[in-house]
């Protein structure tokens, strides 16, 4: 077994061909989790190269980005053939590198930078007529499930568009590279350094030489699989928190601190089961203590931090405080207080502004990236007035909910969180909520804007939400609207809604069975009905048992005459809802629509629901309209 550090130039130069076994899992990397962070790192390195070259054209800065490890087994070379390698581990990484190289190559070639274009092409394609039309023409051949999409993305010979993650990745990297090379400003108005030629040269150099992998070649071993299992052995690795703990206590001993007391009073709880339990966040599984330290550092540093950088960034941040006992203990006590706040997130009452934000935004919307802002708001170290905290959290929740309903992109949230933290930290504590409102209202970038009520009314009624927005998120919306409707009239009881209410289609998804009355809908009208059936105005909440009974049955008893399926024979949806549902959401429908439920009714209810949604999740100036 040989282990070396390798750049893409080292791995792919010459007649090389890496093949991912057909049985390996398909390509699963995504924009939010991997592509965007990788591009940010590539851009960071390239911009550092540009800056160094602008300062000294003869310089060759020693800046690289480590991309992890790949494991492969090289086959015996055959004269006239490519050098073949079987990829054992790191297939997601290798595939992404090839997609990135090809996407950037296309951009550079289109912009007529021939020298750099040729240099990148050498790392993508094995030239030669003997490889033309064969898989060996590619430097990498993916697993079975990805091959068609990979060929389409890399060759683009088929004019029929393919929907696939690999194709999406290629488009993403192509657009980002084109924007950066052309000198387009980002969402913060920052323009990349240098001129186009300098940027192209720096990007080409970065992709060829400055991305570094640990390449493990298992060639020569009798049992490569055994070695692979050993490399991936499930031991008990050190957490980032363990490394940080050791560093803190070593520093404490140097400054003559009472480290025994630190261990008992400030750190002992971190070694407990709750903190060390691993929980899933997206595709990553990490211990709670490592997650907290990541969020805490993000909040304190007001900067993006990669999960694998937590230990290094912590030591850089904390080192100035670890020079006297007084400063060190102040920092550790602040850390401990924020940890206690983080620990108690799940105990927050759902009917409080803090609890609503946590359970709706962080949990249901899976926007854990907002946690540093949430922690900043609740931190006892910051002493934010409760009313200003309420104003701030309700504004940020409104921003998140409205964007979710319109299915606006979330790719920039991590960067936006950093900008918000900097804004909050520069604001006076007694107006921090008001400041956040004005800040959110001022955003105009598509990735950051706070949708207005008019934008909600214009765009949301036409959108399919069922099947595109998770049902638990739709439950959050309809449950909140139900509670809001009850507060508008004091005659209604204040009741707690059951946890397991389900989303129901008023006009059923299977409308063709009993709802397509004469004359039958033509193709165009049927397509419009399909869209409306899954739109906001056609959805409501019911119990699981009632949901099963409603099924595809018609609206009125007259139409249901003779119907036996689903129990309650001969009763229409209207009668069943009237008999068993106590929700104001449903009472309003039943009162106003006793005889029929039509496409026009769906459209009108969408507008009515959107008005209620905008009253629940307000955007302050709308209160004046």
Coordinates of C-alpha atoms in Angstrom, one line a residue:
X1 CA 0.0 0.0 0.0
X2 CA 1.3 3.4 -1.0
X3 CA 0.1 6.7 0.4
X4 CA 0.9 10.0 -1.2
X5 CA -0.6 13.5 -1.4
X6 CA -1.8 14.1 -4.9
X7 CA -3.2 17.0 -6.9
X8 CA -5.6 16.6 -9.9
X9 CA -2.6 17.0 -12.2
X10 CA -0.9 14.1 -10.4
X11 CA -3.9 11.9 -10.6
X12 CA -5.2 12.5 -14.0
X13 CA -2.3 13.5 -16.3
X14 CA -1.5 11.0 -19.0
X15 CA -3.6 8.1 -20.1
X16 CA -5.3 7.4 -16.7
X17 CA -8.8 5.8 -16.2
X18 CA -10.4 5.5 -12.8
X19 CA -13.5 3.3 -12.7
X20 CA -16.1 3.2 -10.0
X21 CA -17.6 -0.3 -9.6
X22 CA -21.1 -0.6 -10.9
X23 CA -22.5 -1.7 -7.5
X24 CA -21.3 1.4 -5.7
X25 CA -23.9 3.8 -4.5
X26 CA -25.0 6.6 -6.9
X27 CA -23.8 10.2 -6.8
X28 CA -25.5 11.9 -3.8
X29 CA -23.6 15.1 -3.2
X30 CA -25.7 18.2 -3.2
X31 CA -25.4 22.0 -3.7
X32 CA -26.0 23.0 -0.1
X33 CA -23.9 20.3 1.6
X34 CA -20.9 19.9 -0.8
X35 CA -20.9 21.8 -4.1
X36 CA -21.3 25.3 -2.7
X37 CA -18.7 24.8 0.1
X38 CA -16.3 23.3 -2.3
X39 CA -16.7 26.2 -4.8
X40 CA -16.2 28.6 -1.9
X41 CA -12.9 26.9 -1.1
X42 CA -11.7 26.9 -4.7
X43 CA -12.6 30.5 -5.1
X44 CA -10.9 31.4 -1.8
X45 CA -7.6 29.8 -3.0
X46 CA -7.9 31.3 -6.5
X47 CA -8.5 34.8 -5.1
X48 CA -5.4 34.4 -2.8
X49 CA -3.4 33.4 -5.9
X50 CA -4.7 36.4 -7.8
X51 CA -3.9 38.8 -4.9
X52 CA -0.4 37.4 -4.6
X53 CA 0.3 37.7 -8.3
X54 CA -1.0 41.3 -8.4
X55 CA 1.4 42.1 -5.6
X56 CA 4.3 40.2 -7.1
X57 CA 3.9 38.6 -10.5
X58 CA 6.8 36.2 -9.9
X59 CA 5.4 34.8 -6.7
X60 CA 4.0 31.3 -6.3
X61 CA 2.0 31.3 -3.1
X62 CA 1.9 28.0 -1.2
X63 CA -1.8 27.9 -0.6
X64 CA -3.8 24.7 -1.1
X65 CA -7.2 23.2 -0.2
X66 CA -7.3 19.6 1.3
X67 CA -10.1 17.6 -0.1
X68 CA -9.8 14.4 1.9
X69 CA -8.8 10.9 0.8
X70 CA -9.3 8.5 -2.1
X71 CA -8.6 4.8 -2.1
X72 CA -8.0 2.9 -5.3
X73 CA -6.3 -0.2 -6.6
X74 CA -4.2 0.1 -9.8
X75 CA -4.3 -2.6 -12.3
X76 CA -1.4 -4.1 -14.2
X77 CA -0.5 -1.8 -17.1
X78 CA -0.9 -3.0 -20.7
X79 CA 0.9 -1.4 -23.6
X80 CA -1.3 0.9 -25.7
X81 CA -4.1 0.9 -23.1
X82 CA -5.0 3.4 -20.4
X83 CA -3.6 2.9 -16.9
X84 CA -6.6 1.5 -15.0
X85 CA -7.6 2.0 -11.4
X86 CA -10.6 0.7 -9.5
X87 CA -11.9 3.3 -7.0
X88 CA -12.6 1.7 -3.7
X89 CA -13.4 4.8 -1.6
X90 CA -13.9 8.4 -2.4
X91 CA -16.1 8.0 -5.5
X92 CA -18.2 11.1 -4.6
X93 CA -15.1 13.2 -4.3
X94 CA -13.5 11.9 -7.5
X95 CA -16.7 12.4 -9.5
X96 CA -17.2 15.9 -8.2
X97 CA -13.6 16.9 -9.2
X98 CA -14.1 15.7 -12.7
X99 CA -17.4 17.6 -13.0
X100 CA -15.8 20.7 -11.6
X101 CA -12.8 20.4 -14.0
X102 CA -15.1 19.9 -17.0
X103 CA -17.5 22.7 -16.1
X104 CA -14.6 25.2 -15.6
X105 CA -13.0 24.0 -18.8
X106 CA -16.2 24.7 -20.8
X107 CA -16.3 28.2 -19.4
X108 CA -12.7 29.0 -20.1
X109 CA -12.9 27.5 -23.6
X110 CA -16.0 29.6 -24.4
X111 CA -14.2 32.7 -23.2
X112 CA -11.2 31.9 -25.6
X113 CA -8.5 31.2 -23.0
X114 CA -6.9 28.4 -25.1
X115 CA -3.8 27.6 -23.1
X116 CA -5.6 27.1 -19.8
X117 CA -8.5 25.3 -21.6
X118 CA -6.1 22.8 -23.1
X119 CA -4.4 22.3 -19.7
X120 CA -7.7 21.4 -18.1
X121 CA -8.8 19.2 -20.9
X122 CA -5.7 17.0 -20.4
X123 CA -7.2 16.1 -17.0
X124 CA -10.7 15.3 -18.3
X125 CA -10.3 13.4 -21.6
X126 CA -8.0 10.7 -22.8
X127 CA -7.4 11.7 -26.4
X128 CA -6.7 9.3 -29.2
X129 CA -8.9 7.6 -31.8
X130 CA -8.6 4.2 -30.0
X131 CA -10.6 5.7 -27.1
X132 CA -13.2 7.6 -29.1
X133 CA -16.8 6.6 -28.2
X134 CA -15.5 4.3 -25.4
X135 CA -15.7 4.8 -21.7
X136 CA -11.9 4.9 -21.6
X137 CA -12.1 8.4 -23.2
X138 CA -13.0 9.7 -19.8
X139 CA -10.5 9.9 -16.9
X140 CA -13.3 8.7 -14.6
X141 CA -16.1 6.3 -15.3
X142 CA -18.9 6.4 -12.6
X143 CA -21.1 3.8 -11.1
X144 CA -23.8 2.2 -13.2
X145 CA -26.7 4.5 -12.1
X146 CA -24.7 7.6 -13.0
X147 CA -23.2 6.8 -16.4
X148 CA -25.8 8.2 -18.7
X149 CA -26.0 11.5 -16.8
X150 CA -22.2 11.7 -16.6
X151 CA -21.8 11.2 -20.3
X152 CA -24.5 13.9 -20.9
X153 CA -22.8 16.4 -18.6
X154 CA -19.3 15.8 -19.9
X155 CA -20.1 15.4 -23.6
X156 CA -23.5 17.1 -24.0
X157 CA -24.0 15.2 -27.3
X158 CA -27.6 14.3 -26.5
X159 CA -30.0 17.2 -26.9
X160 CA -32.6 15.7 -24.6
X161 CA -32.0 17.2 -21.2
X162 CA -31.4 14.8 -18.4
X163 CA -32.5 15.5 -14.8
X164 CA -29.8 14.2 -12.5
X165 CA -27.5 15.5 -9.6
X166 CA -24.5 15.2 -11.8
X167 CA -26.0 17.4 -14.5
X168 CA -27.1 19.9 -11.8
X169 CA -23.6 19.9 -10.3
X170 CA -22.1 20.6 -13.7
X171 CA -24.5 23.6 -14.2
X172 CA -23.8 24.9 -10.7
X173 CA -20.0 24.9 -11.1
X174 CA -20.3 26.3 -14.7
X175 CA -22.4 29.2 -13.6
X176 CA -20.3 30.0 -10.5
X177 CA -17.1 29.8 -12.6
X178 CA -18.5 32.1 -15.3
X179 CA -19.7 34.7 -12.8
X180 CA -16.4 34.7 -11.0
X181 CA -14.2 34.8 -14.1
X182 CA -16.3 37.6 -15.6
X183 CA -15.9 39.7 -12.5
X184 CA -19.6 39.7 -11.4
X185 CA -20.3 41.0 -7.9
X186 CA -21.6 38.6 -5.4
X187 CA -24.7 39.2 -3.2
X188 CA -22.7 41.4 -0.9
X189 CA -21.5 43.6 -3.7
X190 CA -17.9 42.2 -3.6
X191 CA -16.1 42.0 -6.9
X192 CA -13.3 39.3 -7.4
X193 CA -9.8 40.6 -7.6
X194 CA -7.6 41.0 -10.7
X195 CA -8.6 41.1 -14.4
X196 CA -10.1 38.2 -16.3
X197 CA -6.8 36.8 -17.6
X198 CA -5.4 36.7 -14.0
X199 CA -8.6 35.1 -12.7
X200 CA -8.5 32.4 -15.4
X201 CA -4.9 31.6 -14.8
X202 CA -5.4 31.5 -11.0
X203 CA -8.5 29.2 -11.3
X204 CA -6.7 26.9 -13.7
X205 CA -3.7 26.7 -11.4
X206 CA -5.9 26.0 -8.4
X207 CA -7.8 23.2 -10.1
X208 CA -4.6 21.6 -11.4
X209 CA -2.2 21.9 -8.5
X210 CA -3.8 23.4 -5.4
X211 CA -6.5 20.9 -4.6
X212 CA -4.8 18.2 -2.6
X213 CA -6.0 14.6 -1.8
X214 CA -4.4 11.8 0.2
X215 CA -4.2 9.1 -2.4
X216 CA -4.0 5.5 -1.1
X217 CA -3.1 2.9 -3.7
X218 CA -3.7 -0.6 -2.4
X219 CA -1.9 -2.3 -5.3
X220 CA 0.1 -5.3 -4.3
X221 CA -2.0 -6.4 -1.4
X222 CA -3.8 -9.7 -1.5
X223 CA -6.9 -8.5 0.3
X224 CA -7.7 -4.9 -0.7
X225 CA -11.2 -5.2 0.9
X226 CA -9.7 -6.1 4.3
X227 CA -7.5 -3.0 4.1
X228 CA -10.4 -0.9 3.1
X229 CA -12.4 -2.1 6.1
X230 CA -9.5 -1.3 8.4
X231 CA -9.3 2.2 6.9
X232 CA -13.0 2.6 7.7
X233 CA -13.0 0.8 11.0
X234 CA -15.7 2.1 13.4
X235 CA -13.6 2.9 16.4
X236 CA -14.2 5.6 18.9
X237 CA -12.5 8.6 17.3
X238 CA -11.6 11.7 19.3
X239 CA -14.3 14.4 19.1
X240 CA -13.3 18.0 18.3
X241 CA -14.4 18.7 21.8
X242 CA -11.8 16.2 23.2
X243 CA -9.1 18.0 21.3
X244 CA -10.3 21.4 22.5
X245 CA -10.6 20.2 26.1
X246 CA -7.0 18.9 26.1
X247 CA -5.8 22.2 24.6
X248 CA -7.7 24.3 27.2
X249 CA -6.4 22.3 30.1
X250 CA -2.8 22.4 28.9
X251 CA -3.1 26.2 28.5
X252 CA -4.6 26.4 32.0
X253 CA -1.7 24.5 33.5
X254 CA 0.7 26.9 31.9
X255 CA -1.0 30.0 33.5
X256 CA -1.3 28.2 36.9
X257 CA -5.1 28.0 36.8
X258 CA -7.0 25.6 39.1
X259 CA -7.7 23.1 36.3
X260 CA -9.2 20.6 38.7
X261 CA -12.0 23.1 39.4
X262 CA -12.4 23.9 35.7
X263 CA -12.9 20.2 35.1
X264 CA -15.6 19.9 37.8
X265 CA -17.4 23.2 37.3
X266 CA -17.0 24.1 33.7
X267 CA -16.4 20.9 31.6
X268 CA -17.6 17.8 33.4
X269 CA -21.1 17.9 31.9
X270 CA -19.6 18.0 28.4
X271 CA -18.2 14.5 29.0
X272 CA -21.7 13.2 29.7
X273 CA -23.9 11.0 27.5
X274 CA -26.3 13.8 26.2
X275 CA -23.5 16.0 24.9
X276 CA -21.5 13.1 23.3
X277 CA -24.5 11.5 21.7
X278 CA -24.3 11.7 17.9
X279 CA -27.3 13.3 16.1
X280 CA -28.0 13.7 12.4
X281 CA -27.9 17.0 10.6
X282 CA -28.6 16.7 6.9
X283 CA -26.2 14.0 5.7
X284 CA -23.7 14.5 8.6
X285 CA -23.8 12.8 12.0
X286 CA -21.9 14.5 14.8
X287 CA -21.9 14.7 18.6
X288 CA -24.0 17.4 20.2
X289 CA -21.0 19.0 21.8
X290 CA -19.2 19.3 18.5
X291 CA -22.3 20.8 16.9
X292 CA -22.6 23.3 19.8
X293 CA -18.9 24.3 19.6
X294 CA -19.3 24.8 15.8
X295 CA -22.4 27.1 16.3
X296 CA -20.8 28.9 19.2
X297 CA -17.6 29.7 17.2
X298 CA -19.7 30.9 14.3
X299 CA -21.6 33.2 16.6
X300 CA -18.5 34.5 18.3
X301 CA -16.3 34.8 15.2
X302 CA -19.1 35.9 12.9
X303 CA -17.5 33.9 10.1
X304 CA -18.2 30.7 8.2
X305 CA -16.4 27.8 9.8
X306 CA -16.1 24.3 8.3
X307 CA -16.9 21.4 10.6
X308 CA -13.4 20.0 10.2
X309 CA -11.9 23.4 11.2
X310 CA -13.5 23.7 14.6
X311 CA -10.5 22.7 16.6
X312 CA -8.1 25.0 14.8
X313 CA -10.5 27.9 14.7
X314 CA -11.2 27.5 18.4
X315 CA -7.5 27.6 19.4
X316 CA -7.0 30.7 17.2
X317 CA -10.0 32.4 18.8
X318 CA -9.4 31.4 22.4
X319 CA -5.6 31.8 22.5
X320 CA -5.6 35.5 23.4
X321 CA -8.0 34.8 26.4
X322 CA -5.8 31.9 27.7
X323 CA -2.9 34.1 28.8
X324 CA -4.3 35.1 32.2
X325 CA -6.5 33.1 34.6
X326 CA -9.1 35.9 34.8
X327 CA -9.5 36.1 31.0
X328 CA -9.6 32.4 30.6
X329 CA -12.2 31.8 33.2
X330 CA -14.4 34.6 31.8
X331 CA -14.3 33.0 28.4
X332 CA -15.0 29.5 29.8
X333 CA -17.9 30.7 31.9
X334 CA -19.5 32.5 28.9
X335 CA -19.0 29.2 26.9
X336 CA -20.7 27.3 29.7
X337 CA -23.6 29.7 30.0
X338 CA -24.2 29.5 26.2
X339 CA -23.9 25.7 26.4
X340 CA -26.7 25.6 29.0
X341 CA -28.9 27.7 26.7
X342 CA -28.2 25.4 23.8
X343 CA -29.0 22.3 26.0
X344 CA -32.4 23.7 26.9
X345 CA -33.5 24.5 23.3
X346 CA -35.7 21.4 23.1
X347 CA -37.4 22.3 26.4
X348 CA -38.7 25.7 25.1
X349 CA -42.4 26.1 25.2
X350 CA -43.9 26.0 21.7
X351 CA -46.2 28.9 22.4
X352 CA -43.4 31.3 23.1
X353 CA -41.6 33.3 20.4
X354 CA -38.4 31.4 21.3
X355 CA -40.1 28.0 21.2
X356 CA -42.0 28.8 18.0
X357 CA -38.8 29.8 16.2
X358 CA -37.0 26.7 17.4
X359 CA -39.7 24.1 16.6
X360 CA -40.8 25.7 13.4
X361 CA -37.7 27.1 11.8
X362 CA -34.8 25.1 13.2
X363 CA -36.6 21.8 13.5
X364 CA -39.4 21.7 10.9
X365 CA -37.8 23.8 8.2
X366 CA -34.4 22.1 8.9
X367 CA -32.8 25.5 9.0
X368 CA -30.2 24.6 11.6
X369 CA -27.9 27.1 9.9
X370 CA -29.8 29.8 11.7
X371 CA -28.8 28.4 15.1
X372 CA -25.9 30.8 15.7
X373 CA -28.4 33.8 15.3
X374 CA -30.9 32.0 17.6
X375 CA -28.1 31.3 20.2
X376 CA -27.0 35.0 19.9
X377 CA -30.6 36.1 20.7
X378 CA -31.0 33.8 23.7
X379 CA -27.5 34.1 25.1
X380 CA -27.6 35.4 28.7
X381 CA -24.2 36.9 27.9
X382 CA -25.8 39.4 25.5
X383 CA -28.7 40.4 27.7
X384 CA -31.2 41.2 24.9
X385 CA -34.5 42.7 26.1
X386 CA -37.3 40.1 25.8
X387 CA -39.5 42.4 23.7
X388 CA -36.7 43.1 21.2
X389 CA -35.9 39.3 21.1
X390 CA -39.5 38.6 20.3
X391 CA -39.6 41.2 17.5
X392 CA -36.3 39.8 16.0
X393 CA -37.3 36.1 16.2
X394 CA -40.8 36.7 14.7
X395 CA -39.3 38.7 11.9
X396 CA -36.7 36.1 11.0
X397 CA -39.4 33.4 11.3
X398 CA -41.6 35.3 8.9
X399 CA -38.7 35.7 6.5
X400 CA -38.0 31.9 6.6
X401 CA -41.7 30.8 6.4
X402 CA -42.5 33.0 3.4
X403 CA -39.4 32.0 1.5
X404 CA -40.2 28.3 2.2
X405 CA -43.7 28.6 0.9
X406 CA -42.5 30.3 -2.3
X407 CA -39.8 27.6 -2.5
X408 CA -37.0 30.2 -2.8
X409 CA -33.5 29.0 -2.7
X410 CA -31.8 28.4 0.6
X411 CA -28.2 28.0 -0.7
X412 CA -27.1 31.4 0.7
X413 CA -28.5 31.1 4.2
X414 CA -25.2 30.2 5.8
X415 CA -23.5 33.3 4.4
X416 CA -26.6 35.4 5.2
X417 CA -26.5 34.3 8.8
X418 CA -22.9 35.7 9.1
X419 CA -24.1 39.0 7.7
X420 CA -27.0 39.1 10.2
X421 CA -24.7 38.3 13.1
X422 CA -22.4 41.2 12.2
X423 CA -25.4 43.5 11.9
X424 CA -26.8 42.4 15.3
X425 CA -23.5 42.8 17.0
X426 CA -23.2 46.3 15.8
X427 CA -26.7 47.3 16.9
X428 CA -27.7 48.7 20.2
X429 CA -29.3 46.0 22.4
X430 CA -32.5 47.9 23.1
X431 CA -33.4 48.2 19.4
X432 CA -31.9 45.0 18.1
X433 CA -35.3 43.6 16.9
X434 CA -36.2 46.8 15.1
X435 CA -32.8 46.8 13.5
X436 CA -33.2 43.3 12.2
X437 CA -36.6 44.1 10.7
X438 CA -35.2 47.1 8.8
X439 CA -32.2 45.0 7.7
X440 CA -34.4 42.1 6.3
X441 CA -36.7 44.6 4.6
X442 CA -33.7 46.2 2.8
X443 CA -32.6 42.9 1.2
X444 CA -33.1 42.8 -2.6
X445 CA -31.0 39.8 -3.7
X446 CA -33.1 36.8 -4.8
X447 CA -31.3 34.6 -2.2
X448 CA -32.1 37.0 0.7
X449 CA -35.2 39.0 0.1
X450 CA -38.2 39.0 2.4
X451 CA -41.3 38.3 0.3
X452 CA -44.1 40.9 0.6
X453 CA -47.8 40.0 0.9
X454 CA -48.3 41.1 -2.7
X455 CA -45.6 38.7 -3.9
X456 CA -47.1 35.9 -1.8
X457 CA -50.6 36.6 -3.4
X458 CA -49.1 36.8 -6.9
X459 CA -47.0 33.7 -6.9
X460 CA -48.2 31.2 -4.2
X461 CA -51.8 30.5 -5.5
X462 CA -50.3 29.2 -8.8
X463 CA -47.8 26.9 -7.1
X464 CA -48.1 23.2 -6.4
X465 CA -47.3 22.9 -2.7
X466 CA -48.4 19.3 -1.9
X467 CA -45.6 17.0 -3.0
X468 CA -43.1 19.9 -3.1
X469 CA -43.3 21.1 0.5
X470 CA -43.0 18.4 3.2
X471 CA -46.3 17.5 4.9
X472 CA -44.9 18.3 8.4
X473 CA -44.1 21.8 7.2
X474 CA -47.6 22.2 5.7
X475 CA -49.0 21.1 9.1
X476 CA -47.0 24.0 10.7
X477 CA -48.7 26.4 8.3
X478 CA -52.3 25.2 8.6
X479 CA -52.0 24.7 12.4
X480 CA -50.8 28.3 12.8
X481 CA -53.6 29.6 10.6
X482 CA -56.2 27.6 12.7
X483 CA -54.9 29.2 15.9
X484 CA -54.9 32.6 14.3
X485 CA -58.5 32.2 13.2
X486 CA -59.5 31.3 16.7
X487 CA -57.9 34.4 18.1
X488 CA -60.0 36.6 15.8
X489 CA -63.2 35.8 17.6
X490 CA -63.4 35.6 21.3
X491 CA -66.3 33.1 21.1
X492 CA -64.0 30.4 19.9
X493 CA -62.5 28.2 22.5
X494 CA -58.7 28.2 22.9
X495 CA -57.9 24.5 22.2
X496 CA -54.7 22.5 21.6
X497 CA -54.5 20.9 18.2
X498 CA -53.7 17.2 18.0
X499 CA -50.1 16.5 17.0
X500 CA -50.9 14.0 14.3
X501 CA -53.3 15.8 12.1
X502 CA -52.8 15.0 8.4
X503 CA -53.0 17.0 5.2
X504 CA -56.2 16.3 3.2
X505 CA -57.1 17.2 -0.3
X506 CA -60.6 18.7 -0.5
X507 CA -60.9 17.9 -4.2
X508 CA -59.1 14.5 -4.2
X509 CA -56.0 13.7 -6.0
X510 CA -57.9 10.9 -7.6
X511 CA -60.6 13.3 -8.9
X512 CA -61.0 11.5 -12.2
X513 CA -62.8 8.7 -10.3
X514 CA -65.9 10.6 -9.1
X515 CA -65.2 14.3 -9.7
X516 CA -64.8 14.4 -13.5
X517 CA -68.5 15.0 -14.3
X518 CA -70.0 15.4 -17.8
X519 CA -68.7 17.0 -20.0
X520 CA -65.3 15.5 -19.3
X521 CA -62.4 17.9 -18.9
X522 CA -60.1 18.3 -21.9
X523 CA -56.4 17.8 -21.6
X524 CA -55.6 21.5 -20.9
X525 CA -58.3 21.8 -18.2
X526 CA -57.3 18.5 -16.7
X527 CA -53.7 19.7 -16.4
X528 CA -54.9 22.9 -14.7
X529 CA -57.0 20.9 -12.3
X530 CA -54.0 18.7 -11.4
X531 CA -52.1 21.8 -10.4
X532 CA -54.9 23.3 -8.4
X533 CA -55.6 20.0 -6.6
X534 CA -52.1 20.2 -5.1
X535 CA -52.2 24.0 -4.4
X536 CA -52.6 25.6 -1.0
X537 CA -56.3 26.4 -1.4
X538 CA -57.3 22.7 -1.8
X539 CA -55.6 21.5 1.4
X540 CA -56.7 21.3 5.0
X541 CA -56.1 19.3 8.2
X542 CA -58.1 16.3 9.4
X543 CA -57.5 13.3 11.7
X544 CA -55.9 10.2 10.3
X545 CA -59.1 8.1 10.6
X546 CA -61.2 10.8 8.9
X547 CA -58.6 11.1 6.2
X548 CA -59.0 7.5 5.3
X549 CA -62.8 7.8 5.2
X550 CA -62.8 11.0 3.0
X551 CA -60.5 9.5 0.3
X552 CA -61.9 10.1 -3.2
X553 CA -65.5 10.5 -2.3
X554 CA -67.6 13.3 -3.9
X555 CA -68.6 16.6 -2.2
X556 CA -72.3 16.1 -1.6
X557 CA -74.5 13.3 -0.3
X558 CA -76.5 13.3 -3.5
X559 CA -73.3 12.6 -5.5
X560 CA -72.3 9.9 -3.0
X561 CA -75.5 8.1 -3.2
X562 CA -74.7 4.4 -3.4
X563 CA -71.1 4.8 -2.4
X564 CA -69.9 2.2 0.0
X565 CA -66.1 2.5 0.1
X566 CA -64.4 4.0 3.1
X567 CA -67.3 3.6 5.5
X568 CA -70.2 6.0 6.1
X569 CA -72.0 4.9 2.9
X570 CA -74.0 7.5 1.0
X571 CA -72.3 10.5 2.7
X572 CA -70.2 13.1 0.8
X573 CA -67.1 14.9 2.0
X574 CA -69.1 17.9 3.1
X575 CA -71.2 15.8 5.5
X576 CA -68.3 13.9 6.9
X577 CA -66.3 17.1 7.6
X578 CA -69.3 18.7 9.1
X579 CA -69.9 15.7 11.4
X580 CA -66.3 15.1 12.6
X581 CA -64.1 18.2 12.2
X582 CA -64.1 21.0 14.7
X583 CA -61.5 23.1 13.0
X584 CA -62.4 26.7 12.0
X585 CA -60.4 26.0 8.8
X586 CA -63.0 23.5 7.8
X587 CA -66.1 25.2 9.2
X588 CA -65.5 28.2 7.0
X589 CA -65.4 25.9 3.9
X590 CA -68.5 24.0 4.9
X591 CA -70.5 27.1 5.6
X592 CA -69.6 28.9 2.3
X593 CA -69.7 25.8 0.0
X594 CA -72.6 23.5 0.9
X595 CA -73.3 22.4 -2.7
X596 CA -70.0 22.2 -4.6
X597 CA -66.2 22.6 -4.4
X598 CA -64.7 23.9 -7.6
X599 CA -61.5 25.2 -9.1
X600 CA -62.8 28.7 -8.5
X601 CA -63.3 28.0 -4.9
X602 CA -59.8 26.6 -4.6
X603 CA -58.3 29.8 -6.1
X604 CA -60.4 32.0 -3.8
X605 CA -59.4 30.0 -0.7
X606 CA -55.8 30.2 -1.7
X607 CA -56.0 34.0 -1.5
X608 CA -57.8 33.9 1.8
X609 CA -55.3 31.5 3.3
X610 CA -52.4 33.6 2.1
X611 CA -53.9 36.7 3.8
X612 CA -54.1 34.7 7.0
X613 CA -50.5 33.5 6.6
X614 CA -49.3 37.0 6.1
X615 CA -51.2 38.0 9.3
X616 CA -49.5 35.2 11.2
X617 CA -46.1 35.8 9.7
X618 CA -46.1 39.6 9.3
X619 CA -43.8 41.9 7.4
X620 CA -44.2 45.1 9.5
X621 CA -45.0 47.7 6.9
X622 CA -47.9 45.5 5.7
X623 CA -49.7 46.2 9.0
X624 CA -50.1 49.8 7.8
X625 CA -51.7 48.9 4.5

